[in-house]
Amino acid sequence: MSGFWQGKSVLVTGHTGFKGAWLALMLARQGARLRGLALPAETQSLFAAANLQELIPGDICDLRDRSALIDNYAAYCPDVVFHLAAQPLVRQSYLDPVETWDSNLTGTLNLLEMLRVMNRRRRDGATMTVVVATTDKVYSPVSGSHAFTEDDQLGGHDPYSASKAATELLVASHRASFLERENIRIVTARAGNVIGGGDWADDRIVPDIVRAIAAGQPLHLRFPQSVRPWQHVLDPLAGYMQLAEALAQAEDSSVPDALNFGPDAQAEKSVAELVKAAGSAYPGADLDVICDGPEAAHPVETGRLCLSSTLAQQRLGWQPRWAFEDSVAETMHWYAAVQGGADPREVSEAQIARFEAAA
């Protein structure tokens, strides 16, 4: 590690969520001074299980409330901001599209406006660096096995994907209209489908697998043949950190405005393949699978998603450290260890140490 993060003041929005909690653990190991803004943690979450409130002082805040956001937090002036707060579930976006758009688009707009106020109050004249996490689903769906690059058309059929594509446009607009001349450097990061320990969200495949194993019940699959770029959560988070560091230190425009962080092509597997690998990796698992009938009975989801991370490899030297099999094995080991009584934070930190050693 470069030592860049030692002593850096870092704000993480969504720190009580799955990716935010893992990012907080990674940043704390590098010596960053952390603060979080998020909704309350779910009772069953990595943040709660690992007692991360001891690690990252946080404020309970709804980013949709712009007045409260600016009034209460604009005096804080971080060096780096990671914006992960979002409504992250595709199926939930069908159930409540207004909440999804409000959280993902309006919440981001309010945060960007707060950051402008923050930076005007800085006395050191330093540059603020901001990484906004979006998703691989920001691209307009196409048929076939096309691997999306950063230049592909943005779009999205479902409310979640469309709200994230709109967030990309919002960030680009604010960058050009305000932030470039206000000493705020901002980029977006588009990651593939992440897996890892400590995720208990509804309608996500790995938590569904773990719940089925624990209950001794069959696993119900909606789209077993859908293909996704599966990767362990630590891989894109390491990319976010590399991106922030490169952006903070860049003296020119060598850092792209948006970057994909996806796995190698061999990790583009179907849901059925992921389920088989996860069942094999969990000690003693006896997993039965039931396909839930015609796909038309479920909300539409893209059949195949593939990402090209060539630009991140060329500009940052980033590449995924864990192959598909390693990612699945580490994920299922986390759940098996914790359900066997191991301390969640110790298991998580040990995984981060193995990940760092794989660099």
Short mmCIF file of C-alpha atoms in Angstrom, two decimals:
data_model
loop_
_atom_site.label_atom_id
_atom_site.label_comp_id
_atom_site.label_asym_id
_atom_site.label_seq_id
_atom_site.Cartn_x
_atom_site.Cartn_y
_atom_site.Cartn_z
CA MET A 1 0.00 0.00 0.00
CA SER A 2 1.13 3.52 -0.78
CA GLY A 3 0.35 5.13 2.57
CA PHE A 4 -2.00 7.60 0.85
CA TRP A 5 -4.88 6.91 3.24
CA GLN A 6 -2.96 7.37 6.49
CA GLY A 7 -4.61 10.27 8.31
CA LYS A 8 -6.94 11.15 5.42
CA SER A 9 -10.37 12.46 6.39
CA VAL A 10 -12.89 10.26 4.56
CA LEU A 11 -16.68 10.51 4.40
CA VAL A 12 -18.58 7.36 3.42
CA THR A 13 -22.28 7.65 2.66
CA GLY A 14 -24.17 4.41 3.09
CA HIS A 15 -21.60 3.14 5.58
CA THR A 16 -24.25 1.01 7.30
CA GLY A 17 -24.90 -0.92 4.09
CA PHE A 18 -23.17 -4.01 2.77
CA LYS A 19 -20.53 -2.38 0.55
CA GLY A 20 -20.16 0.62 2.86
CA ALA A 21 -19.32 -1.58 5.84
CA TRP A 22 -16.65 -3.50 3.92
CA LEU A 23 -15.20 -0.22 2.61
CA ALA A 24 -15.03 1.17 6.16
CA LEU A 25 -13.06 -1.89 7.27
CA MET A 26 -10.64 -1.51 4.36
CA LEU A 27 -10.10 2.21 4.91
CA ALA A 28 -9.63 1.81 8.66
CA ARG A 29 -6.86 -0.75 8.03
CA GLN A 30 -5.07 1.91 5.97
CA GLY A 31 -5.27 4.52 8.72
CA ALA A 32 -8.04 6.75 7.36
CA ARG A 33 -10.07 8.96 9.71
CA LEU A 34 -13.64 7.92 8.96
CA ARG A 35 -17.08 9.41 9.24
CA GLY A 36 -20.34 8.05 7.86
CA LEU A 37 -23.72 9.32 6.75
CA ALA A 38 -26.48 6.76 6.31
CA LEU A 39 -29.87 5.48 7.27
CA PRO A 40 -29.94 3.23 10.36
CA ALA A 41 -28.34 -0.17 9.90
CA GLU A 42 -30.59 -3.15 9.42
CA THR A 43 -30.76 -5.40 12.48
CA GLN A 44 -29.16 -8.19 10.46
CA SER A 45 -26.23 -6.53 8.68
CA LEU A 46 -22.45 -6.60 8.57
CA PHE A 47 -22.37 -3.17 10.19
CA ALA A 48 -24.38 -4.38 13.19
CA ALA A 49 -22.82 -7.84 13.44
CA ALA A 50 -19.25 -6.51 13.37
CA ASN A 51 -19.96 -3.57 15.73
CA LEU A 52 -18.63 -1.12 13.17
CA GLN A 53 -20.13 1.84 15.01
CA GLU A 54 -16.95 1.55 17.12
CA LEU A 55 -14.85 1.91 13.98
CA ILE A 56 -16.61 4.58 11.94
CA PRO A 57 -18.38 7.39 13.79
CA GLY A 58 -21.57 7.93 11.86
CA ASP A 59 -24.63 10.10 11.68
CA ILE A 60 -28.10 8.84 10.89
CA CYS A 61 -29.17 10.98 7.99
CA ASP A 62 -31.60 10.75 5.07
CA LEU A 63 -29.91 12.24 2.02
CA ARG A 64 -33.34 13.06 0.61
CA ASP A 65 -33.67 15.83 3.24
CA ARG A 66 -31.46 18.50 1.68
CA SER A 67 -32.05 21.19 4.31
CA ALA A 68 -31.18 18.89 7.21
CA LEU A 69 -28.18 17.58 5.31
CA ILE A 70 -26.66 21.00 4.65
CA ASP A 71 -27.63 22.49 8.01
CA ASN A 72 -26.15 19.63 10.05
CA TYR A 73 -23.14 18.35 8.13
CA ALA A 74 -21.78 21.00 5.76
CA ALA A 75 -19.19 22.15 8.32
CA TYR A 76 -17.36 18.84 7.93
CA CYS A 77 -14.68 19.05 5.23
CA PRO A 78 -13.39 15.61 4.21
CA ASP A 79 -10.48 15.02 1.86
CA VAL A 80 -12.25 12.14 0.11
CA VAL A 81 -15.91 11.21 -0.24
CA PHE A 82 -17.26 7.80 -1.24
CA HIS A 83 -20.95 8.00 -2.10
CA LEU A 84 -22.46 4.53 -1.71
CA ALA A 85 -25.86 5.38 -0.19
CA ALA A 86 -28.64 4.11 -2.46
CA GLN A 87 -31.72 1.96 -2.87
CA PRO A 88 -29.75 -0.94 -4.43
CA LEU A 89 -32.34 -3.61 -5.27
CA VAL A 90 -33.89 -4.11 -8.71
CA ARG A 91 -37.03 -5.86 -7.48
CA GLN A 92 -37.60 -3.26 -4.77
CA SER A 93 -37.45 -0.60 -7.48
CA TYR A 94 -40.48 -2.20 -9.13
CA LEU A 95 -42.35 -2.23 -5.81
CA ASP A 96 -41.52 1.40 -4.97
CA PRO A 97 -40.13 3.32 -7.94
CA VAL A 98 -40.65 6.70 -6.26
CA GLU A 99 -38.46 5.73 -3.31
CA THR A 100 -35.83 4.39 -5.69
CA TRP A 101 -35.67 7.53 -7.82
CA ASP A 102 -35.80 9.77 -4.77
CA SER A 103 -33.01 7.91 -2.98
CA ASN A 104 -30.70 7.38 -5.92
CA LEU A 105 -31.12 10.61 -7.88
CA THR A 106 -32.40 13.25 -5.46
CA GLY A 107 -30.20 11.89 -2.66
CA THR A 108 -27.13 12.22 -4.87
CA LEU A 109 -28.11 15.73 -5.98
CA ASN A 110 -28.52 16.82 -2.36
CA LEU A 111 -25.14 15.36 -1.45
CA LEU A 112 -23.41 17.16 -4.33
CA GLU A 113 -24.95 20.43 -3.24
CA MET A 114 -23.77 19.83 0.32
CA LEU A 115 -20.25 19.10 -0.93
CA ARG A 116 -20.22 22.45 -2.73
CA VAL A 117 -21.11 24.21 0.53
CA MET A 118 -18.49 22.15 2.38
CA ASN A 119 -15.74 23.08 -0.01
CA ARG A 120 -16.52 26.79 0.12
CA ARG A 121 -15.87 26.63 3.87
CA ARG A 122 -12.46 25.02 3.55
CA ARG A 123 -9.59 27.14 4.76
CA ASP A 124 -6.74 25.08 3.37
CA GLY A 125 -7.70 25.40 -0.30
CA ALA A 126 -7.29 21.66 -0.76
CA THR A 127 -9.06 19.67 -3.45
CA MET A 128 -11.93 17.41 -2.46
CA THR A 129 -12.04 14.02 -4.21
CA VAL A 130 -15.39 12.28 -4.73
CA VAL A 131 -16.17 8.78 -5.99
CA VAL A 132 -19.83 8.08 -6.74
CA ALA A 133 -20.66 4.37 -6.96
CA THR A 134 -23.26 3.45 -9.56
CA THR A 135 -23.59 -0.01 -11.16
CA ASP A 136 -22.98 -2.17 -14.23
CA LYS A 137 -26.71 -1.76 -14.92
CA VAL A 138 -26.33 1.86 -16.07
CA TYR A 139 -25.86 0.68 -19.65
CA SER A 140 -28.71 0.41 -22.13
CA PRO A 141 -29.37 -3.34 -22.52
CA VAL A 142 -28.23 -5.07 -25.71
CA SER A 143 -28.58 -8.65 -26.88
CA GLY A 144 -25.69 -11.08 -27.08
CA SER A 145 -22.48 -11.24 -25.07
CA HIS A 146 -21.34 -7.64 -25.54
CA ALA A 147 -18.98 -6.48 -22.79
CA PHE A 148 -19.94 -2.92 -21.91
CA THR A 149 -17.27 -0.24 -22.08
CA GLU A 150 -17.45 3.21 -20.54
CA ASP A 151 -18.39 4.73 -23.92
CA ASP A 152 -21.53 2.62 -24.35
CA GLN A 153 -24.95 4.20 -24.23
CA LEU A 154 -26.49 4.71 -20.81
CA GLY A 155 -30.01 3.50 -20.12
CA GLY A 156 -32.02 1.01 -18.12
CA HIS A 157 -35.42 -0.64 -18.35
CA ASP A 158 -36.16 -1.08 -14.65
CA PRO A 159 -36.44 1.87 -12.22
CA TYR A 160 -33.23 0.97 -10.38
CA SER A 161 -31.07 0.83 -13.52
CA ALA A 162 -32.65 3.97 -14.98
CA SER A 163 -32.16 5.89 -11.72
CA LYS A 164 -28.49 4.94 -11.68
CA ALA A 165 -28.03 5.92 -15.33
CA ALA A 166 -29.64 9.26 -14.50
CA THR A 167 -27.22 9.60 -11.59
CA GLU A 168 -24.36 9.29 -14.08
CA LEU A 169 -25.84 12.18 -16.08
CA LEU A 170 -26.34 14.22 -12.92
CA VAL A 171 -22.69 13.78 -11.90
CA ALA A 172 -21.48 14.71 -15.40
CA SER A 173 -23.71 17.81 -15.41
CA HIS A 174 -22.58 18.98 -11.98
CA ARG A 175 -18.95 18.35 -12.89
CA ALA A 176 -19.18 20.54 -15.98
CA SER A 177 -21.46 23.20 -14.50
CA PHE A 178 -19.98 23.67 -11.03
CA LEU A 179 -17.47 21.25 -9.59
CA GLU A 180 -14.55 21.63 -11.98
CA ARG A 181 -14.14 25.27 -10.96
CA GLU A 182 -14.96 24.68 -7.30
CA ASN A 183 -11.95 22.49 -6.51
CA ILE A 184 -13.98 19.27 -6.38
CA ARG A 185 -12.84 16.32 -8.47
CA ILE A 186 -15.57 13.75 -9.05
CA VAL A 187 -15.81 10.43 -10.90
CA THR A 188 -18.25 7.52 -11.09
CA ALA A 189 -17.43 3.86 -10.54
CA ARG A 190 -19.47 1.07 -12.16
CA ALA A 191 -19.05 -2.33 -10.53
CA GLY A 192 -20.36 -5.76 -11.43
CA ASN A 193 -22.51 -8.02 -9.25
CA VAL A 194 -20.77 -8.26 -5.89
CA ILE A 195 -20.88 -11.13 -3.44
CA GLY A 196 -19.37 -11.43 0.02
CA GLY A 197 -20.07 -12.18 3.65
CA GLY A 198 -22.42 -10.04 5.68
CA ASP A 199 -25.05 -9.48 2.99
CA TRP A 200 -28.56 -10.39 4.19
CA ALA A 201 -30.63 -8.33 1.76
CA ASP A 202 -33.86 -9.72 0.40
CA ASP A 203 -33.92 -10.85 -3.23
CA ARG A 204 -30.16 -11.27 -3.52
CA ILE A 205 -28.92 -14.65 -4.58
CA VAL A 206 -26.17 -15.31 -1.99
CA PRO A 207 -28.29 -14.35 1.05
CA ASP A 208 -31.08 -16.48 -0.42
CA ILE A 209 -28.66 -19.42 -0.70
CA VAL A 210 -27.48 -19.00 2.90
CA ARG A 211 -31.04 -18.73 4.22
CA ALA A 212 -32.08 -21.85 2.31
CA ILE A 213 -29.12 -23.83 3.67
CA ALA A 214 -29.74 -22.67 7.25
CA ALA A 215 -33.45 -23.50 7.07
CA GLY A 216 -32.97 -26.79 5.24
CA GLN A 217 -35.41 -25.59 2.59
CA PRO A 218 -35.26 -25.53 -1.22
CA LEU A 219 -33.81 -22.48 -2.95
CA HIS A 220 -36.22 -20.82 -5.38
CA LEU A 221 -34.64 -19.31 -8.51
CA ARG A 222 -36.27 -16.77 -10.81
CA PHE A 223 -33.78 -16.61 -13.67
CA PRO A 224 -31.31 -19.51 -13.38
CA GLN A 225 -29.78 -18.86 -16.81
CA SER A 226 -29.16 -15.13 -16.31
CA VAL A 227 -25.44 -14.35 -16.59
CA ARG A 228 -23.75 -11.79 -14.36
CA PRO A 229 -20.16 -10.57 -13.78
CA TRP A 230 -19.77 -12.00 -10.27
CA GLN A 231 -16.97 -10.64 -8.11
CA HIS A 232 -16.07 -10.49 -4.45
CA VAL A 233 -17.01 -7.16 -2.91
CA LEU A 234 -13.38 -6.42 -1.99
CA ASP A 235 -12.31 -6.27 -5.64
CA PRO A 236 -14.38 -3.27 -6.77
CA LEU A 237 -13.91 -1.54 -3.41
CA ALA A 238 -10.15 -1.76 -3.90
CA GLY A 239 -10.79 -0.23 -7.31
CA TYR A 240 -12.75 2.63 -5.76
CA MET A 241 -9.84 3.32 -3.44
CA GLN A 242 -7.32 3.22 -6.27
CA LEU A 243 -9.53 5.53 -8.31
CA ALA A 244 -9.83 8.06 -5.49
CA GLU A 245 -6.09 8.02 -4.87
CA ALA A 246 -5.27 8.48 -8.56
CA LEU A 247 -7.79 11.30 -8.90
CA ALA A 248 -6.50 13.11 -5.82
CA GLN A 249 -2.92 12.97 -7.07
CA ALA A 250 -3.49 13.57 -10.78
CA GLU A 251 -2.08 16.77 -12.23
CA ASP A 252 -3.90 16.41 -15.54
CA SER A 253 -7.01 14.75 -17.00
CA SER A 254 -5.46 11.28 -17.15
CA VAL A 255 -8.13 9.82 -14.84
CA PRO A 256 -11.38 9.05 -16.74
CA ASP A 257 -14.67 10.47 -15.56
CA ALA A 258 -16.13 6.95 -15.21
CA LEU A 259 -14.60 3.49 -14.87
CA ASN A 260 -15.86 -0.08 -14.92
CA PHE A 261 -14.69 -2.50 -12.23
CA GLY A 262 -15.68 -5.99 -13.29
CA PRO A 263 -14.22 -9.49 -13.01
CA ASP A 264 -12.32 -11.46 -15.61
CA ALA A 265 -14.44 -13.05 -18.33
CA GLN A 266 -14.26 -16.47 -16.65
CA ALA A 267 -16.27 -15.06 -13.73
CA GLU A 268 -19.24 -14.27 -15.98
CA LYS A 269 -21.39 -17.16 -14.83
CA SER A 270 -25.07 -18.00 -14.81
CA VAL A 271 -27.09 -17.85 -11.61
CA ALA A 272 -27.34 -21.65 -11.70
CA GLU A 273 -23.54 -21.95 -11.90
CA LEU A 274 -23.12 -19.60 -8.96
CA VAL A 275 -25.62 -21.59 -6.90
CA LYS A 276 -23.82 -24.86 -7.66
CA ALA A 277 -20.44 -23.38 -6.71
CA ALA A 278 -21.82 -21.84 -3.51
CA GLY A 279 -23.49 -25.06 -2.42
CA SER A 280 -20.24 -26.96 -2.95
CA ALA A 281 -18.22 -24.36 -1.02
CA TYR A 282 -20.44 -24.33 2.07
CA PRO A 283 -19.40 -27.15 4.44
CA GLY A 284 -22.08 -29.82 4.74
CA ALA A 285 -24.60 -27.98 2.60
CA ASP A 286 -27.45 -30.00 1.09
CA LEU A 287 -29.08 -27.54 -1.29
CA ASP A 288 -32.16 -28.34 -3.39
CA VAL A 289 -33.09 -25.91 -6.15
CA ILE A 290 -36.55 -25.11 -7.52
CA CYS A 291 -37.08 -22.93 -10.59
CA ASP A 292 -40.16 -20.77 -10.12
CA GLY A 293 -41.80 -21.34 -13.48
CA PRO A 294 -42.17 -18.99 -16.46
CA GLU A 295 -39.86 -16.02 -16.37
CA ALA A 296 -42.77 -13.86 -17.48
CA ALA A 297 -44.18 -14.18 -13.95
CA HIS A 298 -41.35 -11.99 -12.63
CA PRO A 299 -40.34 -8.39 -13.36
CA VAL A 300 -38.05 -8.04 -16.35
CA GLU A 301 -34.31 -8.30 -15.67
CA THR A 302 -31.46 -8.18 -18.17
CA GLY A 303 -30.51 -11.69 -19.26
CA ARG A 304 -26.78 -11.12 -19.60
CA LEU A 305 -24.46 -8.45 -18.21
CA CYS A 306 -20.75 -8.28 -19.03
CA LEU A 307 -18.28 -5.52 -18.22
CA SER A 308 -14.99 -4.57 -19.82
CA SER A 309 -12.51 -3.28 -17.25
CA THR A 310 -9.76 -2.64 -19.77
CA LEU A 311 -9.74 1.10 -19.10
CA ALA A 312 -9.31 0.62 -15.33
CA GLN A 313 -6.46 -1.79 -16.01
CA GLN A 314 -4.77 0.66 -18.39
CA ARG A 315 -5.23 3.85 -16.37
CA LEU A 316 -5.01 2.56 -12.80
CA GLY A 317 -3.25 -0.77 -13.08
CA TRP A 318 -6.30 -2.25 -11.34
CA GLN A 319 -7.25 -5.85 -11.87
CA PRO A 320 -9.38 -8.33 -9.92
CA ARG A 321 -7.38 -10.32 -7.37
CA TRP A 322 -9.78 -13.18 -6.68
CA ALA A 323 -11.05 -15.55 -9.36
CA PHE A 324 -14.66 -16.70 -9.38
CA GLU A 325 -13.91 -19.84 -7.36
CA ASP A 326 -11.95 -17.86 -4.75
CA SER A 327 -14.72 -15.25 -4.47
CA VAL A 328 -17.39 -17.88 -3.89
CA ALA A 329 -15.22 -19.86 -1.45
CA GLU A 330 -14.37 -16.78 0.64
CA THR A 331 -18.02 -15.70 0.67
CA MET A 332 -19.36 -19.04 1.84
CA HIS A 333 -16.52 -19.42 4.34
CA TRP A 334 -17.59 -16.12 5.91
CA TYR A 335 -21.15 -17.27 6.44
CA ALA A 336 -20.16 -20.74 7.66
CA ALA A 337 -17.62 -19.30 10.12
CA VAL A 338 -20.00 -16.68 11.52
CA GLN A 339 -22.89 -19.11 11.80
CA GLY A 340 -20.46 -21.41 13.63
CA GLY A 341 -19.86 -18.72 16.26
CA ALA A 342 -16.82 -16.82 14.90
CA ASP A 343 -16.59 -13.07 15.43
CA PRO A 344 -17.83 -11.32 12.24
CA ARG A 345 -15.28 -8.52 12.39
CA GLU A 346 -12.38 -10.92 12.91
CA VAL A 347 -13.54 -13.07 9.99
CA SER A 348 -13.92 -9.97 7.80
CA GLU A 349 -10.53 -8.52 8.70
CA ALA A 350 -8.86 -11.89 8.07
CA GLN A 351 -10.43 -11.97 4.60
CA ILE A 352 -9.21 -8.44 3.88
CA ALA A 353 -5.69 -9.50 4.95
CA ARG A 354 -5.82 -12.46 2.52
CA PHE A 355 -7.11 -10.18 -0.19
CA GLU A 356 -4.31 -7.67 0.34
CA ALA A 357 -1.75 -10.49 0.27
CA ALA A 358 -3.09 -11.55 -3.13
CA ALA A 359 -2.12 -8.23 -4.73
#
